[in-house]
């Protein structure tokens, strides 16, 4: 079996990172991208989004002849004759919360048309609704008489640390028929050093496991944010409470930071997908529903206070430091910054914004918010504002000391949406400092 050749369909976060990392591990990889403009830049080794170290790794792969980009699956298959087809196309959310499988089905259809004497593996990296792997396997069985195997391989990488998450995963999950799972497992051997677990299971458990992981992480964030609200109301300090929780080994230390709620392309979408699936299967989903609505409210945590402190919106400029849903990415999907900018704008405030990487994406989204001020750096954004909200914890914002604020910011209120600024120093310097869950 020519098992060192594979293709990846879809050059989004998951597909491009997976393809590039497999190439850097020595596999010969073809990545299929049907957006002509995106394809041109990919061929030049330019990553279409901001992800640390990905462009460098892409260029290495291209120069070593291990990584190549194609406009369609057919030409990639003809040239590479792969045994593995990784499906990493988007599964956009439909209005009812279900995932749209149109692109996955198209990718499978192309794979079904491959004529080969050897077994072929269609590896589902896209996050798909529970039952998809099983359904696609039935179609494949019928159309190829057992030549094409469908294996679920959910991806757990995070934006901002995508390359290291892929190269050194905490675990790899594979779901499907045992022989097929074993064949795909071989591809991951070099990524799973030091006894990192490879979890082999059925396709339904792999699919549900991925949704469950995101639901579980999102629920921790919402729970700590729930505690933060009570901490704000009662005069507690959430940083100390976080430590009390994190040092209990039964609870664990990660995903327990209070803030303006979670954003991104996965948590919000997967929770809606989970709720939808519960509805389809007649399963009660009140916990997941609460997380979803609670998180939307959390994004607007400071709004009431701002309206109370600054009752004349037309005379008040508010600056937002950070627009991306988290640092080290230019992704603004479901970012708290969108809800905040929209809220302040609709309430009549003047809004200034700055983000080190996400200005382009934000501008494209914010066309309906006329007259926002787009700033080219943090100093510019702080100038003339009466209040500032730190939305994304970029390092350059974390480094803003009380002295720096004194020289750059003539306003009075500093709202720290990520609890990363030196609150006590800022108060001593005369500012009104408000964090999440801090008195
Ligand atoms: C997430 C999952 O972690 C990953 O496994 C999956 O493959 C995709 O979705 P990602 O969306 O890239 O990854 O970012 P992540 O670092 O998990 O953060 C998600 C959101 O939660 C961000 O908005 C972040 O600010 C927020 N968050 C995270 C908190 O508010 N508090 C925390 O303690 C951790």
XYZ file of C-alpha atoms and ligand atoms in Angstrom:
473
model
C 0.000 0.000 0.000
C 1.287 3.431 -0.954
C 0.397 4.746 2.461
C 2.654 7.822 2.378
C 0.309 9.770 0.085
C -2.822 11.463 1.232
C -5.099 14.255 0.201
C -6.962 16.723 2.362
C -10.153 18.277 1.020
C -10.680 21.808 2.344
C -7.970 24.318 3.322
C -9.668 25.846 6.348
C -8.097 25.797 9.811
C -8.348 22.046 10.257
C -7.525 20.991 6.684
C -4.602 23.319 6.098
C -3.016 22.593 9.474
C -3.511 18.811 9.089
C -2.165 18.789 5.509
C 0.836 20.946 6.369
C 1.712 18.935 9.486
C 1.369 15.580 7.686
C 3.703 16.990 4.978
C 6.191 18.087 7.608
C 6.098 14.538 9.046
C 7.209 13.257 5.632
C 3.954 12.296 3.910
C 3.262 13.465 0.391
C 0.161 15.600 0.721
C -2.265 17.213 -1.713
C -4.605 19.854 -0.292
C -7.732 20.648 -2.293
C -9.143 24.180 -2.207
C -11.869 25.242 -4.635
C -11.709 28.979 -3.918
C -9.506 30.224 -6.792
C -8.188 33.301 -4.990
C -7.315 31.345 -1.857
C -5.667 28.660 -3.969
C -3.332 31.195 -5.590
C -1.995 32.380 -2.251
C -1.746 28.826 -0.867
C 0.447 27.850 -3.816
C 2.770 30.714 -2.866
C 2.933 29.377 0.693
C 0.803 32.206 2.038
C -1.653 31.189 4.716
C -5.056 32.863 4.143
C -5.528 33.459 7.880
C -3.220 34.383 10.758
C -1.911 31.306 12.566
C 1.540 31.390 14.195
C 4.233 29.346 12.374
C 1.844 27.860 9.799
C 3.094 29.858 6.779
C 6.721 28.899 7.530
C 5.791 25.213 7.729
C 3.733 25.458 4.520
C 6.688 26.976 2.651
C 9.000 24.215 3.939
C 6.520 21.563 2.758
C 6.132 23.173 -0.668
C 9.905 23.546 -1.135
C 10.515 19.946 -0.063
C 7.986 18.780 -2.679
C 5.816 17.245 0.046
C 2.915 19.724 -0.018
C 0.952 20.686 -3.113
C -2.357 22.459 -3.645
C -5.092 21.538 -6.107
C -8.273 23.191 -7.346
C -10.312 19.994 -7.283
C -10.308 16.530 -5.819
C -10.137 14.808 -9.199
C -6.800 16.323 -10.216
C -5.324 15.675 -6.755
C -6.415 12.049 -6.906
C -5.081 11.585 -10.456
C -1.675 12.968 -9.550
C -1.203 11.469 -6.086
C -3.145 8.213 -6.238
C -3.740 8.426 -2.464
C -5.070 5.786 -0.097
C -6.333 8.335 2.383
C -8.728 11.176 1.722
C -9.113 13.513 4.681
C -12.367 15.418 4.547
C -11.961 18.788 6.272
C -14.633 20.810 4.520
C -16.910 23.185 6.396
C -20.170 22.062 7.968
C -21.898 25.451 8.321
C -24.706 25.850 10.800
C -28.203 25.809 9.293
C -30.848 28.150 10.737
C -32.259 25.283 12.890
C -28.828 24.652 14.516
C -28.110 21.514 12.488
C -24.850 21.159 10.550
C -25.103 21.440 6.775
C -23.438 18.355 5.233
C -23.538 19.450 1.597
C -19.746 19.795 1.233
C -19.000 16.529 3.063
C -21.382 14.678 0.747
C -19.763 16.262 -2.312
C -16.300 15.181 -1.116
C -17.521 11.617 -0.548
C -19.122 11.506 -3.995
C -15.781 12.365 -5.636
C -14.025 9.701 -3.562
C -16.592 7.079 -4.532
C -15.722 7.591 -8.172
C -12.069 6.574 -7.658
C -11.251 3.313 -9.376
C -8.710 1.398 -7.335
C -7.909 -2.177 -6.488
C -6.717 -1.189 -3.020
C -8.716 -0.136 0.014
C -9.408 3.567 0.254
C -10.034 5.477 3.489
C -12.300 8.501 3.708
C -11.287 10.156 6.976
C -13.830 12.577 8.424
C -12.028 15.457 10.116
C -14.951 17.847 9.783
C -17.136 18.028 12.903
C -20.252 16.186 11.793
C -23.576 15.356 13.430
C -23.768 12.070 15.275
C -24.665 9.298 12.825
C -22.920 10.830 9.787
C -19.977 8.382 9.751
C -22.328 5.401 9.900
C -24.541 6.796 7.149
C -21.590 7.552 4.861
C -20.134 4.073 5.499
C -23.424 2.512 4.367
C -23.375 4.574 1.164
C -19.710 3.660 0.573
C -20.378 -0.025 1.207
C -23.187 -0.073 -1.298
C -21.374 1.883 -4.015
C -17.867 0.398 -3.755
C -18.565 -3.059 -2.443
C -16.386 -2.613 0.636
C -13.436 -0.840 -1.017
C -13.983 2.540 0.627
C -13.932 2.841 4.405
C -15.196 5.811 6.375
C -13.283 6.655 9.571
C -14.138 9.477 11.986
C -11.096 11.391 13.152
C -12.344 14.435 15.091
C -9.831 17.260 15.451
C -9.194 19.039 18.747
C -6.687 21.718 17.708
C -7.133 25.279 18.962
C -6.622 28.375 16.873
C -3.464 30.242 17.827
C -1.692 27.004 18.825
C -2.955 24.881 15.937
C 0.422 23.599 14.693
C 1.738 22.446 18.069
C -1.691 21.001 18.985
C -1.641 18.925 15.790
C 1.977 17.809 15.988
C 1.723 16.853 19.682
C -1.957 16.051 20.279
C -3.146 15.104 23.771
C -4.859 12.172 22.089
C -5.994 11.006 18.680
C -9.523 9.643 18.291
C -10.478 7.258 15.509
C -13.947 5.795 15.043
C -15.109 3.160 12.571
C -14.558 -0.466 11.579
C -11.516 -1.850 13.470
C -9.467 -2.726 10.321
C -10.031 0.722 8.863
C -9.219 2.424 12.161
C -5.957 0.454 12.355
C -4.956 1.565 8.846
C -5.526 5.255 9.671
C -3.816 4.839 13.069
C -0.502 4.092 11.288
C -0.475 7.642 9.883
C -0.392 9.049 13.408
C 2.378 6.897 14.894
C 5.020 9.621 14.739
C 2.665 12.173 16.333
C 1.930 10.012 19.366
C 5.272 9.764 21.097
C 5.599 9.279 24.873
C 2.563 7.041 25.148
C 0.041 9.649 24.139
C -3.296 7.875 23.830
C -4.865 6.714 20.608
C -8.540 6.088 21.276
C -10.085 3.559 18.908
C -13.842 3.421 18.994
C -17.006 3.282 16.899
C -17.960 6.199 14.670
C -20.922 7.377 16.803
C -18.796 7.633 19.952
C -16.063 9.509 18.080
C -18.600 12.006 16.751
C -20.379 12.467 20.060
C -17.051 12.598 21.935
C -15.983 15.645 19.943
C -19.231 17.505 20.649
C -19.056 16.448 24.290
C -15.485 17.755 24.703
C -16.503 21.187 23.428
C -19.697 21.197 25.506
C -17.721 20.222 28.620
C -15.074 22.935 28.114
C -17.696 25.568 27.323
C -19.694 24.554 30.409
C -16.630 25.065 32.640
C -16.179 28.557 31.236
C -19.863 29.365 31.749
C -19.830 27.972 35.283
C -16.839 30.067 36.278
C -18.498 33.082 34.657
C -21.640 32.333 36.672
C -19.531 32.329 39.841
C -17.889 35.559 38.634
C -21.243 37.307 38.440
C -21.986 36.405 42.045
C -18.446 37.333 43.014
C -18.946 40.806 41.488
C -22.214 41.199 43.359
C -20.865 40.045 46.718
C -17.424 41.669 46.708
C -15.325 38.566 46.070
C -12.211 38.212 43.944
C -12.633 35.730 41.103
C -8.856 35.346 40.631
C -8.625 33.838 44.118
C -11.732 31.731 43.537
C -10.256 30.424 40.265
C -7.145 29.352 42.202
C -9.269 27.591 44.813
C -10.987 25.624 42.048
C -7.850 24.983 39.995
C -5.876 23.506 42.855
C -8.510 20.823 43.431
C -7.193 17.934 41.338
C -10.744 16.665 40.853
C -11.610 19.913 39.073
C -8.325 20.565 37.236
C -6.754 23.831 36.217
C -7.711 24.492 32.607
C -10.644 26.365 31.076
C -11.534 28.039 34.336
C -10.780 31.655 33.525
C -13.652 34.078 33.851
C -14.088 36.572 31.045
C -16.488 37.971 28.497
C -17.686 34.507 27.449
C -16.403 32.116 24.844
C -16.373 32.759 21.093
C -14.793 31.152 18.062
C -15.896 28.812 15.342
C -16.399 25.732 17.519
C -17.859 26.140 21.015
C -20.923 28.214 20.076
C -21.646 26.170 16.941
C -21.127 22.770 18.552
C -23.385 23.639 21.475
C -26.171 24.612 19.075
C -25.500 21.411 17.147
C -25.712 19.400 20.402
C -29.032 21.045 21.316
C -30.381 20.320 17.846
C -29.376 16.656 18.098
C -31.033 16.347 21.500
C -34.216 17.703 19.908
C -34.022 15.198 17.044
C -33.581 12.296 19.494
C -36.130 13.504 22.053
C -33.449 14.164 24.691
C -33.899 17.056 27.129
C -31.136 19.667 26.667
C -31.755 22.364 29.269
C -28.118 22.446 30.489
C -26.720 22.989 27.001
C -29.425 25.585 26.276
C -28.554 27.524 29.432
C -24.861 27.591 28.488
C -25.783 28.972 25.073
C -27.991 31.819 26.339
C -25.836 32.534 29.403
C -22.774 32.968 27.180
C -24.558 35.470 24.930
C -25.390 37.559 28.013
C -21.867 37.248 29.393
C -20.458 39.026 26.340
C -22.413 42.116 27.441
C -21.251 41.905 31.088
C -20.101 45.555 31.271
C -22.884 47.179 29.279
C -25.260 48.017 32.148
C -22.421 49.582 34.114
C -21.290 51.632 31.118
C -24.820 52.935 30.558
C -25.091 53.858 34.231
C -21.690 55.569 34.391
C -21.997 57.273 30.996
C -25.652 58.201 30.514
C -24.942 60.537 27.557
C -23.862 58.191 24.781
C -23.540 60.892 22.107
C -20.836 62.605 24.156
C -19.051 59.409 25.088
C -16.324 57.621 23.168
C -15.579 54.054 24.199
C -12.565 52.175 22.899
C -12.335 48.443 22.399
C -8.898 46.892 22.723
C -9.032 43.566 20.903
C -11.530 42.235 18.376
C -10.404 38.641 17.737
C -12.231 35.952 19.760
C -8.896 35.153 21.447
C -5.244 36.233 21.056
C -2.932 34.911 18.313
C -5.648 34.683 15.711
C -7.361 37.084 13.320
C -10.613 35.140 13.655
C -13.550 37.234 14.878
C -16.264 34.580 14.615
C -18.618 34.831 17.617
C -16.130 37.168 19.299
C -17.542 39.129 22.267
C -16.229 42.238 20.435
C -18.987 41.903 17.828
C -21.810 41.874 20.402
C -20.195 44.732 22.357
C -19.549 46.951 19.315
C -23.095 46.372 18.060
C -24.607 47.068 21.493
C -22.670 50.294 22.062
C -23.294 51.500 18.527
C -27.053 50.868 18.800
C -27.106 52.663 22.165
C -25.586 55.730 20.436
C -22.000 55.648 21.782
C -18.999 56.594 19.645
C -16.828 53.501 19.299
C -13.109 53.214 18.511
C -11.536 49.822 17.876
C -8.097 48.283 17.548
C -6.749 44.747 17.182
C -3.195 43.776 16.148
C -4.388 41.188 13.575
C -8.163 41.196 13.181
C -8.873 44.701 11.823
C -9.499 43.459 8.259
C -11.971 40.757 9.298
C -13.720 43.115 11.700
C -14.048 45.889 9.098
C -15.590 43.438 6.649
C -18.114 42.336 9.300
C -18.870 45.824 10.657
C -20.155 47.415 7.431
C -23.564 47.946 9.085
C -21.984 49.943 11.937
C -21.350 53.312 10.269
C -18.691 55.743 11.523
C -16.761 53.388 13.804
C -13.193 54.653 14.296
C -10.613 52.139 13.160
C -7.285 52.790 14.882
C -3.826 51.718 13.824
C -2.495 51.104 17.327
C -3.512 50.974 20.993
C -2.372 54.553 21.756
C -4.538 55.925 18.990
C -7.479 53.864 20.221
C -7.148 55.105 23.813
C -6.894 58.776 22.805
C -10.032 60.841 23.533
C -11.951 57.868 24.962
C -13.826 58.145 28.251
C -13.782 54.402 28.845
C -11.865 51.458 27.464
C -12.872 47.790 27.336
C -10.137 45.190 27.026
C -11.855 42.449 25.014
C -8.982 40.235 23.811
C -5.963 39.488 25.980
C -3.246 40.156 23.381
C 0.157 40.341 25.065
C 0.668 43.949 24.012
C -2.464 44.919 25.985
C -1.440 42.849 29.007
C 1.768 44.866 29.116
C -0.085 48.188 29.487
C 1.020 49.382 32.924
C -0.630 52.077 35.053
C 2.077 54.553 33.904
C 1.419 53.731 30.272
C -2.329 54.216 30.780
C -1.642 57.546 32.492
C 0.285 58.785 29.491
C -2.073 57.438 26.813
C -5.566 57.514 28.307
C -7.280 60.652 29.558
C -10.563 58.865 30.347
C -11.660 57.502 33.687
C -12.920 53.907 33.351
C -10.963 50.777 32.468
C -13.079 47.656 31.930
C -10.907 44.547 31.903
C -12.865 41.809 30.123
C -10.152 39.213 30.695
C -8.848 40.119 34.165
C -5.312 40.556 32.868
C -4.494 44.151 33.831
C -2.931 45.277 37.108
C -6.211 46.411 38.681
C -4.828 47.601 42.020
C -2.126 49.726 40.363
C -4.652 51.217 37.986
C -6.909 52.128 40.921
C -3.956 53.684 42.766
C -3.249 55.720 39.644
C -6.750 57.171 39.920
C -8.644 55.111 37.358
C -11.937 53.349 37.966
C -10.955 49.746 37.243
C -13.565 47.028 36.765
C -12.832 43.393 35.985
C -15.039 40.342 35.698
C -15.968 38.934 39.092
C -13.869 41.428 41.039
C -15.290 43.844 43.526
C -11.841 25.106 20.712
C -11.403 23.797 21.392
O -10.541 24.096 22.495
C -10.701 22.877 20.410
O -10.370 21.634 21.022
C -11.620 22.637 19.211
O -10.969 21.861 18.238
C -12.049 23.966 18.607
O -12.662 24.801 19.601
P -10.657 27.364 19.921
O -12.054 27.810 19.594
O -9.595 27.553 18.914
O -10.670 25.797 20.307
O -10.195 28.178 21.241
P -10.066 27.918 22.817
O -8.679 28.247 23.210
O -10.579 26.605 23.227
O -10.998 29.084 23.386
C -12.387 29.168 23.058
C -13.012 30.360 23.736
O -13.096 30.153 25.142
C -12.243 31.674 23.544
O -13.181 32.712 23.298
C -11.541 31.879 24.881
O -11.307 33.242 25.180
C -12.574 31.283 25.836
N -12.001 30.817 27.112
C -11.117 29.784 27.140
C -12.394 31.429 28.318
O -13.218 32.353 28.309
N -11.881 30.956 29.495
C -10.987 29.920 29.554
O -10.579 29.560 30.661
C -10.594 29.310 28.330
